[in-house]
Amino acid sequence: MRSDGGGVLAPGRGRMQRTKLSDQIAEDLRRWIAREGLKPGDRLPNEKTLMQHYGCAKGTLREALKALEVQGLVKMQTGPNGGAEIQPVSIDAAMQQLRSYLHFQVLDFEQIYVLRRGLEVSLAESVVGRLTEDQLKRLEANIEQCIEARDSGDRVTGRRLEIEFHDILCESCDNPLLGFICRFLNGLLRDLVEFRSDRYDEHEAFGQHNVASHRELVAAFRVRDRRSVSRIMREHMCCAESFMQRLDASFRSDLLSSG
Amino acid sequence: MRSDGGGVLAPGRGRMQRTKLSDQIAEDLRRWIAREGLKPGDRLPNEKTLMQHYGCAKGTLREALKALEVQGLVKMQTGPNGGAEIQPVSIDAAMQQLRSYLHFQVLDFEQIYVLRRGLEVSLAESVVGRLTEDQLKRLEANIEQCIEARDSGDRVTGRRLEIEFHDILCESCDNPLLGFICRFLNGLLRDLVEFRSDRYDEHEAFGQHNVASHRELVAAFRVRDRRSVSRIMREHMCCAESFMQRLDASFRSDLLSSG
DNA sequence: CTAGATTTGTTCGTATGTATC
DNA sequence: TGATACATACGAACAAATCTA
């Protein structure tokens, strides 16, 4: 029993193109998954059944399933009881897509900090009283690792670890939107920091500030002092931005002198 | 042109390819597009050529192209000079992916405004002096439309138009990250506002506030008064949040009394 | 406006690798 | 050790869209 397939037109310019059958099937499957309320671990019917249901060929159905797979909705598996298995909605697929969108745009650290200096404060406020003992311990362990990295002179690792501190905070955020964006900004910073100048003094000062701020933050989190958390994070963001600015400046002068 | 394709096929004995052939081809095409620096409008080789290059069957290649199409990198076209055409990196694909990620999360207007009240102010500040005469005119026209919608009692259209005001501001933002997120938040609000209560008095007051604030904003934009813009938008967001809160409250009481 | 050429879209048949029992 | 179920992949052919002469 083939679904219509005749009159479905795609809005466009002069060329009105009949929507591809594989796209119709993909869209139908998406709706079916939502309507049926399928959860991660559930499986779609196998290819043969779906082929009979939609009255289409293997290639067509496989293109439809491929679309769902790329979007991270399902994962294909071979063997008995194989087929398309519903996947937990992945934050990674959304991040990668947003990243590839921004890949061709100009982006510097200042544009990131326009968002970050406000959002990280909101994030910190929102997780006060929600951090588990395990997470607090991991925050403290992270600070120790930062100190080790600094002592061993491994600057890039140090910067990366300091960003991980903020990733841990994202875990407890009950606002999925805020959590996503903060995590995403952290990822962008991780990429940027790889290419910054290796000015020893700047990195040293930056690292010392970060360790101090992170220690104050953990202390305030432990006593659930929301106002202190807010203030410390605001100052921390402000300082971090100016440190990044100086790193960026010396990085650019390095480029000039070497080019 | 070598018809070899051996570097991609990986003729390993024992276990065949761990990753699906179509995925390998898709990844190779992505890298090829980036390395070659292909721009929107450029075309990939046609299916036959690609089949020969990768030494694969039609179905396999089509799955690979489908993956690129879903990610918004290319668009397929039939006919002579058809094939896979490179697309401008679309903001829509990134938004849709992020939306589907958040679809299964709990999200209310308060969580949106935690971000919006800060980001819209930054956005407004960043577009001061960058708005064209055309955009200023469209902002003013938008305000007139809002008044018309209010007079004709069309509340939902009014709310939608007021959000479009903020979409226009996003156009001039030179920070792609900030622009993306503000646009995305506007989209979320558009969805939420559809289901809000129809309390006439609340909507009326909300509409009047919006028109007044938007008028003040346009005036400040015209004279490029950055500090006024910042202040007005901050107050506007604060008021809008409390209005939404009241709409939400009466909406929930409606639900209770009807359920 | 029609006819042909080009290229994607779809179908069917078949074979093979792989995981489960 | 097979036997079975399933996705993966190949190849040939036809259908539909679209450009050009």
Coordinates of C-alpha atoms (C1' of nucleotides) in Angstrom, one line a residue:
Chain A
M1 CA 0.0 0.0 0.0
R2 CA 1.8 3.0 -1.3
S3 CA 1.2 6.3 0.4
D4 CA 0.1 9.0 -2.0
G5 CA 3.4 10.3 -3.5
G6 CA 1.6 12.2 -6.2
G7 CA 0.6 15.7 -5.2
V8 CA 3.3 16.6 -2.8
L9 CA 5.2 19.6 -4.0
A10 CA 8.2 21.3 -2.4
P11 CA 8.0 25.0 -2.1
G12 CA 10.8 26.6 -4.0
R13 CA 11.6 28.9 -6.9
G14 CA 10.5 28.2 -10.4
R15 CA 11.3 24.5 -10.1
M16 CA 8.5 22.9 -8.2
Q17 CA 10.0 19.5 -7.4
R18 CA 7.9 16.6 -6.2
T19 CA 9.3 15.7 -2.8
K20 CA 11.4 12.6 -3.0
L21 CA 9.8 9.5 -1.8
S22 CA 12.6 8.8 0.6
D23 CA 12.1 12.1 2.2
Q24 CA 8.4 11.5 2.6
I25 CA 9.1 8.2 4.3
A26 CA 11.8 9.8 6.6
E27 CA 9.3 12.4 7.7
D28 CA 6.6 9.8 8.2
L29 CA 8.9 7.7 10.3
R30 CA 9.9 10.8 12.4
R31 CA 6.3 11.5 13.1
W32 CA 5.6 7.9 13.8
I33 CA 8.4 7.8 16.4
A34 CA 7.1 10.9 18.1
R35 CA 3.5 9.7 18.0
E36 CA 4.3 6.3 19.3
G37 CA 6.5 7.8 22.0
L38 CA 9.4 5.4 21.2
K39 CA 12.3 5.6 23.6
P40 CA 16.0 4.8 23.3
G41 CA 16.5 1.1 22.9
D42 CA 13.2 0.5 21.1
R43 CA 13.5 -0.8 17.5
L44 CA 11.8 0.1 14.3
P45 CA 10.4 -2.7 12.2
N46 CA 13.0 -4.3 10.0
E47 CA 13.6 -3.3 6.4
K48 CA 11.4 -5.9 4.8
T49 CA 8.4 -4.9 6.9
L50 CA 8.9 -1.2 6.3
M51 CA 9.3 -1.9 2.5
Q52 CA 6.0 -3.7 2.5
H53 CA 4.3 -1.0 4.5
Y54 CA 5.5 1.9 2.3
G55 CA 5.4 -0.2 -0.9
C56 CA 8.9 0.9 -1.8
A57 CA 12.2 -0.6 -2.7
K58 CA 15.2 -1.3 -0.5
G59 CA 17.3 1.6 -1.8
T60 CA 14.5 4.1 -1.2
L61 CA 13.9 2.9 2.4
R62 CA 17.6 2.9 3.1
E63 CA 17.9 6.5 2.1
A64 CA 15.1 7.4 4.5
L65 CA 16.8 5.5 7.3
K66 CA 20.1 7.1 6.5
A67 CA 18.5 10.5 7.0
L68 CA 17.3 9.5 10.5
E69 CA 20.7 8.0 11.2
V70 CA 22.5 11.2 10.3
Q71 CA 20.2 13.2 12.5
G72 CA 21.1 10.9 15.4
L73 CA 17.6 9.6 15.9
V74 CA 18.4 5.9 15.2
K75 CA 21.4 3.7 14.8
M76 CA 21.5 0.8 12.4
Q77 CA 22.5 -2.7 13.6
T78 CA 23.0 -5.9 11.7
G79 CA 22.2 -9.5 12.6
P80 CA 19.0 -11.0 14.2
N81 CA 16.9 -8.5 16.2
G82 CA 18.9 -5.9 14.2
G83 CA 17.5 -2.9 12.4
A84 CA 17.1 0.7 13.4
E85 CA 17.4 1.3 17.1
I86 CA 16.2 4.5 18.6
Q87 CA 19.0 6.5 20.1
P88 CA 19.0 8.8 23.1
V89 CA 18.7 12.4 21.7
S90 CA 22.3 13.3 21.4
I91 CA 23.6 16.7 22.3
D92 CA 26.6 15.9 20.1
A93 CA 24.6 15.9 16.9
A94 CA 23.2 19.4 17.7
M95 CA 26.6 20.7 18.7
Q96 CA 28.3 19.4 15.5
Q97 CA 25.6 20.9 13.3
L98 CA 25.9 24.3 15.0
R99 CA 29.7 24.0 14.8
S100 CA 29.7 23.4 11.1
Y101 CA 27.4 26.4 10.7
L102 CA 29.8 28.6 12.6
H103 CA 32.8 27.1 10.9
F104 CA 32.6 29.4 7.9
Q105 CA 31.8 32.5 10.0
V106 CA 34.4 34.8 11.6
L107 CA 34.5 34.2 15.3
D108 CA 37.0 35.5 17.8
F109 CA 37.1 35.1 21.6
E110 CA 35.5 38.5 22.2
Q111 CA 32.4 37.5 20.4
I112 CA 32.3 34.4 22.5
Y113 CA 32.7 36.3 25.8
V114 CA 29.9 38.7 25.0
L115 CA 27.7 35.7 25.6
R116 CA 29.8 33.8 28.1
R117 CA 30.3 36.5 30.7
G118 CA 26.5 36.7 31.2
L119 CA 25.6 33.0 30.7
E120 CA 28.3 31.5 33.0
V121 CA 27.0 33.7 35.8
S122 CA 23.4 32.5 35.2
L123 CA 24.7 28.9 35.0
A124 CA 26.6 29.2 38.3
E125 CA 23.6 30.7 40.0
S126 CA 21.3 28.0 38.8
V127 CA 23.5 25.1 40.1
V128 CA 23.8 26.5 43.6
G129 CA 22.5 23.8 45.9
R130 CA 22.2 21.3 43.1
L131 CA 25.8 20.0 43.0
T132 CA 26.3 16.5 44.4
E133 CA 29.1 15.6 46.7
D134 CA 30.7 13.7 43.9
Q135 CA 30.6 16.7 41.6
L136 CA 32.1 18.9 44.3
K137 CA 34.9 16.4 44.7
R138 CA 35.5 16.3 41.0
L139 CA 35.7 20.1 40.9
E140 CA 38.3 20.0 43.6
A141 CA 40.2 17.2 41.9
N142 CA 40.1 19.3 38.7
I143 CA 41.8 22.2 40.5
E144 CA 44.5 20.0 41.7
Q145 CA 45.1 18.8 38.2
C146 CA 45.4 22.4 37.0
I147 CA 48.1 23.0 39.6
E148 CA 50.0 19.9 38.5
A149 CA 49.8 21.0 34.8
R150 CA 51.0 24.4 35.7
D151 CA 53.9 23.1 37.7
S152 CA 54.9 20.8 34.9
G153 CA 54.8 23.8 32.5
D154 CA 52.0 22.2 30.3
R155 CA 50.1 25.3 29.5
V156 CA 47.7 24.0 26.9
T157 CA 46.6 21.1 29.1
G158 CA 46.2 23.6 31.9
R159 CA 43.8 25.8 29.9
R160 CA 41.9 22.7 28.8
L161 CA 41.5 21.5 32.3
E162 CA 40.3 24.9 33.5
I163 CA 37.5 24.7 30.8
E164 CA 36.6 21.3 32.0
F165 CA 35.8 22.8 35.4
H166 CA 33.0 24.8 33.8
D167 CA 31.8 21.7 31.9
I168 CA 31.3 19.9 35.2
L169 CA 29.0 22.8 36.3
C170 CA 26.9 22.3 33.2
E171 CA 26.1 18.8 34.3
S172 CA 23.9 20.0 37.1
C173 CA 22.1 22.7 35.2
D174 CA 18.3 22.0 35.1
N175 CA 17.9 24.5 32.2
P176 CA 18.7 22.4 29.1
L177 CA 19.0 25.5 26.9
L178 CA 21.5 27.2 29.2
G179 CA 23.4 24.0 29.7
F180 CA 23.7 23.3 26.0
I181 CA 25.0 26.8 25.1
C182 CA 27.5 27.0 28.0
R183 CA 28.9 23.6 27.0
F184 CA 29.0 24.7 23.4
L185 CA 30.9 27.9 24.3
N186 CA 33.4 25.8 26.3
G187 CA 34.0 23.7 23.2
L188 CA 34.6 26.8 21.1
L189 CA 37.1 28.1 23.7
R190 CA 38.9 24.8 23.8
D191 CA 39.5 25.1 20.0
L192 CA 40.6 28.7 20.3
V193 CA 43.0 28.2 23.1
E194 CA 45.0 25.7 21.1
F195 CA 46.3 28.4 18.9
R196 CA 47.1 31.1 21.4
S197 CA 50.5 32.6 22.1
D198 CA 52.9 30.8 24.4
R199 CA 53.9 33.9 26.4
Y200 CA 54.9 32.3 29.6
D201 CA 54.1 35.2 32.0
E202 CA 50.6 35.6 30.7
H203 CA 49.8 32.0 30.9
E204 CA 51.3 31.8 34.4
A205 CA 49.1 34.7 35.7
F206 CA 46.1 33.4 33.9
G207 CA 46.5 30.0 35.5
Q208 CA 47.0 31.5 39.0
H209 CA 43.8 33.6 38.7
N210 CA 41.8 30.6 37.5
V211 CA 42.9 28.3 40.3
A212 CA 42.1 31.1 42.9
S213 CA 38.7 31.8 41.4
H214 CA 37.8 28.1 41.1
R215 CA 38.7 27.6 44.7
E216 CA 36.5 30.4 45.8
L217 CA 33.7 29.1 43.7
V218 CA 33.8 25.6 45.2
A219 CA 33.9 27.1 48.7
A220 CA 30.8 29.2 47.9
F221 CA 29.1 26.2 46.3
R222 CA 29.7 24.1 49.4
V223 CA 27.9 26.6 51.7
R224 CA 25.3 27.3 49.0
D225 CA 26.0 31.1 49.0
R226 CA 24.2 32.1 45.9
R227 CA 25.2 35.8 46.0
S228 CA 28.9 35.0 46.5
V229 CA 28.8 32.5 43.7
S230 CA 27.3 35.1 41.4
R231 CA 29.8 37.8 42.3
I232 CA 32.9 35.5 42.1
M233 CA 31.8 34.1 38.7
R234 CA 31.1 37.6 37.3
E235 CA 34.6 38.8 38.4
H236 CA 36.1 35.5 37.1
M237 CA 34.6 36.0 33.6
C238 CA 35.7 39.6 33.6
C239 CA 39.3 38.7 34.4
A240 CA 39.4 35.7 32.1
E241 CA 38.2 37.9 29.2
S242 CA 41.0 40.4 29.8
F243 CA 43.6 37.6 30.1
M244 CA 42.3 36.2 26.8
Q245 CA 42.6 39.6 25.3
R246 CA 46.2 39.9 26.3
L247 CA 47.0 36.4 25.0
D248 CA 45.3 37.2 21.8
A249 CA 47.2 40.5 21.4
S250 CA 50.6 38.9 21.9
F251 CA 49.5 36.0 19.6
R252 CA 48.8 38.5 16.9
S253 CA 52.1 40.4 17.4
D254 CA 53.9 37.0 17.2
L255 CA 52.2 36.4 13.8
L256 CA 53.3 39.8 12.6
S257 CA 56.9 39.4 13.6
S258 CA 57.1 35.9 12.1
G259 CA 55.4 36.9 8.9
Chain B
M1 CA 41.6 10.8 -12.6
R2 CA 42.3 7.5 -10.9
S3 CA 39.6 5.0 -10.8
D4 CA 41.5 3.3 -8.1
G5 CA 39.6 4.3 -4.9
G6 CA 41.8 2.0 -2.9
G7 CA 42.5 4.4 -0.2
V8 CA 38.9 4.7 0.7
L9 CA 37.8 1.1 0.2
A10 CA 40.4 -0.3 2.7
P11 CA 40.6 -3.9 1.4
G12 CA 41.2 -5.4 4.7
R13 CA 41.0 -9.1 5.0
G14 CA 39.4 -10.7 8.1
R15 CA 37.0 -8.0 9.2
M16 CA 35.6 -6.0 6.4
Q17 CA 35.2 -2.2 6.9
R18 CA 34.3 -1.4 10.5
T19 CA 32.5 1.7 9.3
K20 CA 29.9 1.6 6.5
L21 CA 31.2 2.3 3.1
S22 CA 28.6 5.0 2.5
D23 CA 29.9 6.8 5.7
Q24 CA 33.5 6.6 4.5
I25 CA 32.5 8.2 1.2
A26 CA 30.4 10.9 2.9
E27 CA 33.3 11.8 5.1
D28 CA 35.7 11.8 2.2
L29 CA 33.4 14.1 0.2
R30 CA 33.1 16.5 3.2
R31 CA 36.9 16.7 3.4
W32 CA 37.1 17.1 -0.4
I33 CA 34.6 20.0 -0.3
A34 CA 36.6 21.7 2.4
R35 CA 40.0 21.1 0.8
E36 CA 38.8 22.2 -2.6
G37 CA 37.2 25.3 -1.0
L38 CA 33.9 24.7 -2.9
K39 CA 31.5 27.6 -2.6
P40 CA 27.7 27.6 -2.8
G41 CA 26.6 27.1 -6.4
D42 CA 29.5 24.8 -7.2
R43 CA 28.6 21.2 -8.2
L44 CA 30.0 17.9 -7.2
P45 CA 30.8 15.4 -10.0
N46 CA 27.7 13.5 -11.1
E47 CA 26.8 10.1 -9.7
K48 CA 28.3 8.1 -12.5
T49 CA 31.7 9.8 -12.1
L50 CA 31.6 9.4 -8.3
M51 CA 30.7 5.7 -8.6
Q52 CA 33.7 5.1 -10.8
H53 CA 35.9 7.1 -8.5
Y54 CA 34.9 5.3 -5.4
G55 CA 34.3 2.0 -7.2
C56 CA 31.0 1.5 -5.5
A57 CA 27.4 0.9 -6.5
K58 CA 24.8 3.5 -7.0
G59 CA 22.8 2.8 -3.8
T60 CA 25.9 3.2 -1.7
L61 CA 26.9 6.5 -3.2
R62 CA 23.3 7.8 -2.9
E63 CA 23.4 7.0 0.8
A64 CA 26.5 9.1 1.1
L65 CA 25.0 12.0 -0.8
K66 CA 21.9 11.7 1.3
A67 CA 24.0 12.2 4.5
L68 CA 25.4 15.4 3.0
E69 CA 22.0 16.5 2.0
V70 CA 20.5 16.1 5.4
Q71 CA 23.3 18.1 6.9
G72 CA 22.5 20.9 4.5
L73 CA 25.8 20.8 2.7
V74 CA 24.4 20.0 -0.7
K75 CA 21.1 19.9 -2.5
M76 CA 20.3 17.4 -5.2
Q77 CA 18.9 18.4 -8.6
T78 CA 17.8 16.3 -11.5
G79 CA 18.2 17.0 -15.2
P80 CA 21.2 18.1 -17.3
N81 CA 23.8 20.0 -15.2
G82 CA 22.1 18.6 -12.2
G83 CA 23.7 16.7 -9.4
A84 CA 24.8 17.7 -5.9
E85 CA 25.0 21.5 -5.6
I86 CA 26.9 23.0 -2.7
Q87 CA 24.5 25.0 -0.5
P88 CA 25.2 28.1 1.6
V89 CA 25.7 26.9 5.1
S90 CA 22.2 27.1 6.4
I91 CA 21.2 28.4 9.8
D92 CA 18.0 26.5 9.5
A93 CA 19.7 23.0 9.6
A94 CA 21.5 24.0 12.8
M95 CA 18.3 25.4 14.4
Q96 CA 16.2 22.4 13.5
Q97 CA 18.8 20.0 15.0
L98 CA 19.0 22.0 18.2
R99 CA 15.2 22.2 18.3
S100 CA 14.9 18.4 18.0
Y101 CA 17.4 18.1 20.8
L102 CA 15.4 20.3 23.1
H103 CA 12.1 18.8 22.0
F104 CA 12.2 16.1 24.5
Q105 CA 13.5 18.4 27.3
V106 CA 11.3 20.3 29.6
L107 CA 11.4 24.0 28.7
D108 CA 9.3 26.8 29.9
F109 CA 9.4 30.5 29.2
E110 CA 11.3 31.3 32.4
Q111 CA 14.2 29.2 31.3
I112 CA 14.2 31.0 28.0
Y113 CA 14.2 34.4 29.6
V114 CA 17.1 33.5 31.8
L115 CA 19.1 33.7 28.6
R116 CA 17.0 36.2 26.6
R117 CA 17.0 39.1 29.1
G118 CA 20.8 39.3 28.9
L119 CA 21.4 38.4 25.3
E120 CA 18.8 40.7 23.7
V121 CA 20.5 43.6 25.5
S122 CA 23.9 42.6 24.1
L123 CA 22.3 42.2 20.7
A124 CA 20.7 45.6 20.8
E125 CA 23.9 47.2 21.8
S126 CA 25.8 45.5 19.1
V127 CA 23.5 46.7 16.3
V128 CA 23.6 50.4 17.3
G129 CA 24.8 52.3 14.3
R130 CA 24.6 49.2 12.1
L131 CA 21.0 49.4 11.1
T132 CA 20.3 50.5 7.6
E133 CA 17.6 52.9 6.7
D134 CA 15.6 50.0 5.1
Q135 CA 15.8 48.1 8.3
L136 CA 14.7 51.1 10.4
K137 CA 11.7 51.5 8.1
R138 CA 10.8 47.8 8.5
L139 CA 11.0 48.2 12.2
E140 CA 8.6 51.1 12.1
A141 CA 6.3 49.2 9.7
N142 CA 6.3 46.3 12.1
I143 CA 5.1 48.5 14.9
E144 CA 2.3 49.8 12.8
Q145 CA 1.3 46.2 12.0
C146 CA 1.3 45.4 15.7
I147 CA -1.1 48.2 16.3
E148 CA -3.4 47.0 13.5
A149 CA -3.4 43.5 14.9
R150 CA -4.2 44.8 18.3
D151 CA -7.1 46.9 17.1
S152 CA -8.5 44.0 15.2
G153 CA -8.3 41.8 18.3
D154 CA -5.9 39.3 16.8
R155 CA -3.8 38.6 19.8
V156 CA -1.7 35.7 18.6
T157 CA -0.7 37.5 15.4
G158 CA 0.2 40.5 17.5
R159 CA 2.5 38.5 19.7
R160 CA 4.1 36.9 16.6
L161 CA 4.7 40.3 15.0
E162 CA 6.3 41.7 18.1
I163 CA 8.8 38.8 18.0
E164 CA 9.5 39.6 14.4
F165 CA 10.7 43.0 15.5
H166 CA 13.5 41.3 17.4
D167 CA 14.2 39.1 14.4
I168 CA 14.9 42.1 12.3
L169 CA 17.5 43.3 14.8
C170 CA 19.3 39.9 14.5
E171 CA 19.9 40.6 10.8
S172 CA 22.4 43.4 11.5
C173 CA 24.3 41.5 14.2
D174 CA 28.0 41.0 13.3
N175 CA 28.3 38.3 16.0
P176 CA 27.1 35.2 14.3
L177 CA 26.9 33.3 17.6
L178 CA 24.8 36.0 19.3
G179 CA 22.6 36.4 16.2
F180 CA 22.0 32.6 16.0
I181 CA 21.0 32.2 19.6
C182 CA 18.7 35.3 19.7
R183 CA 17.0 34.1 16.5
F184 CA 16.6 30.7 18.0
L185 CA 15.1 32.0 21.2
N186 CA 12.7 34.0 19.2
G187 CA 11.6 30.8 17.5
L188 CA 11.1 29.1 20.8
L189 CA 9.0 32.0 22.1
R190 CA 6.9 31.9 18.9
D191 CA 6.0 28.3 19.6
L192 CA 5.2 28.9 23.3
V193 CA 3.0 32.0 22.7
E194 CA 0.6 29.9 20.5
F195 CA -0.6 28.0 23.6
R196 CA -0.9 30.8 26.1
S197 CA -4.1 32.0 27.7
D198 CA -6.4 34.3 25.9
R199 CA -7.0 36.6 28.9
Y200 CA -7.9 39.8 27.0
D201 CA -6.7 42.3 29.6
E202 CA -3.3 40.7 29.9
H203 CA -2.7 40.6 26.2
E204 CA -3.9 44.2 25.8
A205 CA -1.5 45.5 28.4
F206 CA 1.3 43.4 27.0
G207 CA 0.7 44.7 23.5
Q208 CA 0.7 48.3 24.6
H209 CA 3.9 47.9 26.5
N210 CA 5.6 46.3 23.5
V211 CA 4.5 49.0 21.1
A212 CA 5.8 51.7 23.5
S213 CA 9.1 50.0 24.0
H214 CA 9.7 49.2 20.4
R215 CA 9.0 52.9 19.5
E216 CA 11.5 54.1 22.1
L217 CA 14.0 51.6 20.7
V218 CA 13.7 52.7 17.1
A219 CA 14.1 56.4 18.2
A220 CA 17.2 55.5 20.2
F221 CA 18.6 53.5 17.2
R222 CA 18.0 56.4 14.9
V223 CA 20.2 58.8 17.0
R224 CA 22.6 55.9 17.7
D225 CA 22.3 56.4 21.5
R226 CA 23.9 53.2 22.7
R227 CA 23.3 53.7 26.4
S228 CA 19.6 54.5 25.9
V229 CA 19.2 51.4 23.7
S230 CA 20.8 49.3 26.4
R231 CA 18.6 50.7 29.1
I232 CA 15.3 50.5 27.2
M233 CA 15.9 46.9 26.0
R234 CA 16.9 45.9 29.6
E235 CA 13.6 47.3 30.9
H236 CA 11.7 45.9 28.0
M237 CA 13.0 42.4 28.7
C238 CA 12.2 42.7 32.3
C239 CA 8.6 43.8 31.6
A240 CA 8.1 41.2 28.9
E241 CA 9.2 38.5 31.3
S242 CA 6.7 39.5 34.0
F243 CA 3.9 39.7 31.4
M244 CA 4.7 36.3 30.1
Q245 CA 4.7 35.1 33.7
R246 CA 1.2 36.4 34.2
L247 CA 0.0 34.9 30.9
D248 CA 1.5 31.6 31.9
A249 CA -0.1 31.8 35.4
S250 CA -3.6 32.4 34.0
F251 CA -3.0 29.8 31.3
R252 CA -2.2 27.2 34.0
S253 CA -5.2 28.1 36.0
D254 CA -7.3 27.7 32.9
L255 CA -5.9 24.2 32.5
L256 CA -6.7 23.3 36.1
S257 CA -10.3 24.5 35.9
S258 CA -10.9 22.8 32.5
G259 CA -9.2 19.5 33.5
Chain C
dC1 C1' 6.3 23.6 -28.8
dT2 C1' 8.2 19.2 -29.5
dA3 C1' 11.9 15.9 -29.4
dG4 C1' 16.0 14.2 -27.7
dA5 C1' 19.8 14.2 -24.3
dT6 C1' 21.4 14.2 -19.6
dT7 C1' 21.0 13.2 -14.8
dT8 C1' 18.8 12.0 -10.7
dG9 C1' 15.0 9.0 -8.6
dT10 C1' 13.2 4.4 -8.0
dT11 C1' 12.6 -0.6 -8.6
dC12 C1' 13.9 -5.4 -8.7
dG13 C1' 17.0 -9.3 -8.3
dT14 C1' 21.0 -11.2 -6.2
dA15 C1' 25.0 -12.0 -3.3
dT16 C1' 27.7 -11.4 0.9
dG17 C1' 29.1 -10.1 5.6
dT18 C1' 27.6 -10.5 10.4
dA19 C1' 25.4 -11.3 14.8
dT20 C1' 22.3 -14.5 17.4
dC21 C1' 20.8 -19.0 18.6
Chain D
dT1 C1' 29.3 -26.2 14.4
dG2 C1' 25.7 -25.0 11.5
dA3 C1' 21.2 -22.4 10.7
dT4 C1' 18.8 -18.3 10.6
dA5 C1' 17.7 -13.4 10.3
dC6 C1' 19.2 -9.1 9.1
dA7 C1' 21.8 -5.2 7.2
dT8 C1' 25.1 -4.2 3.7
dA9 C1' 26.4 -3.9 -1.1
dC10 C1' 26.3 -4.8 -6.2
dG11 C1' 24.3 -4.3 -11.0
dA12 C1' 20.9 -3.7 -14.4
dA13 C1' 17.0 -1.4 -15.8
dC14 C1' 13.2 1.8 -16.0
dA15 C1' 10.8 6.3 -14.6
dA16 C1' 10.7 11.2 -14.0
dA17 C1' 12.6 15.8 -14.1
dT18 C1' 15.0 19.3 -16.7
dC19 C1' 17.9 21.5 -20.0
dT20 C1' 18.9 22.4 -25.0
dA21 C1' 18.3 22.3 -29.9

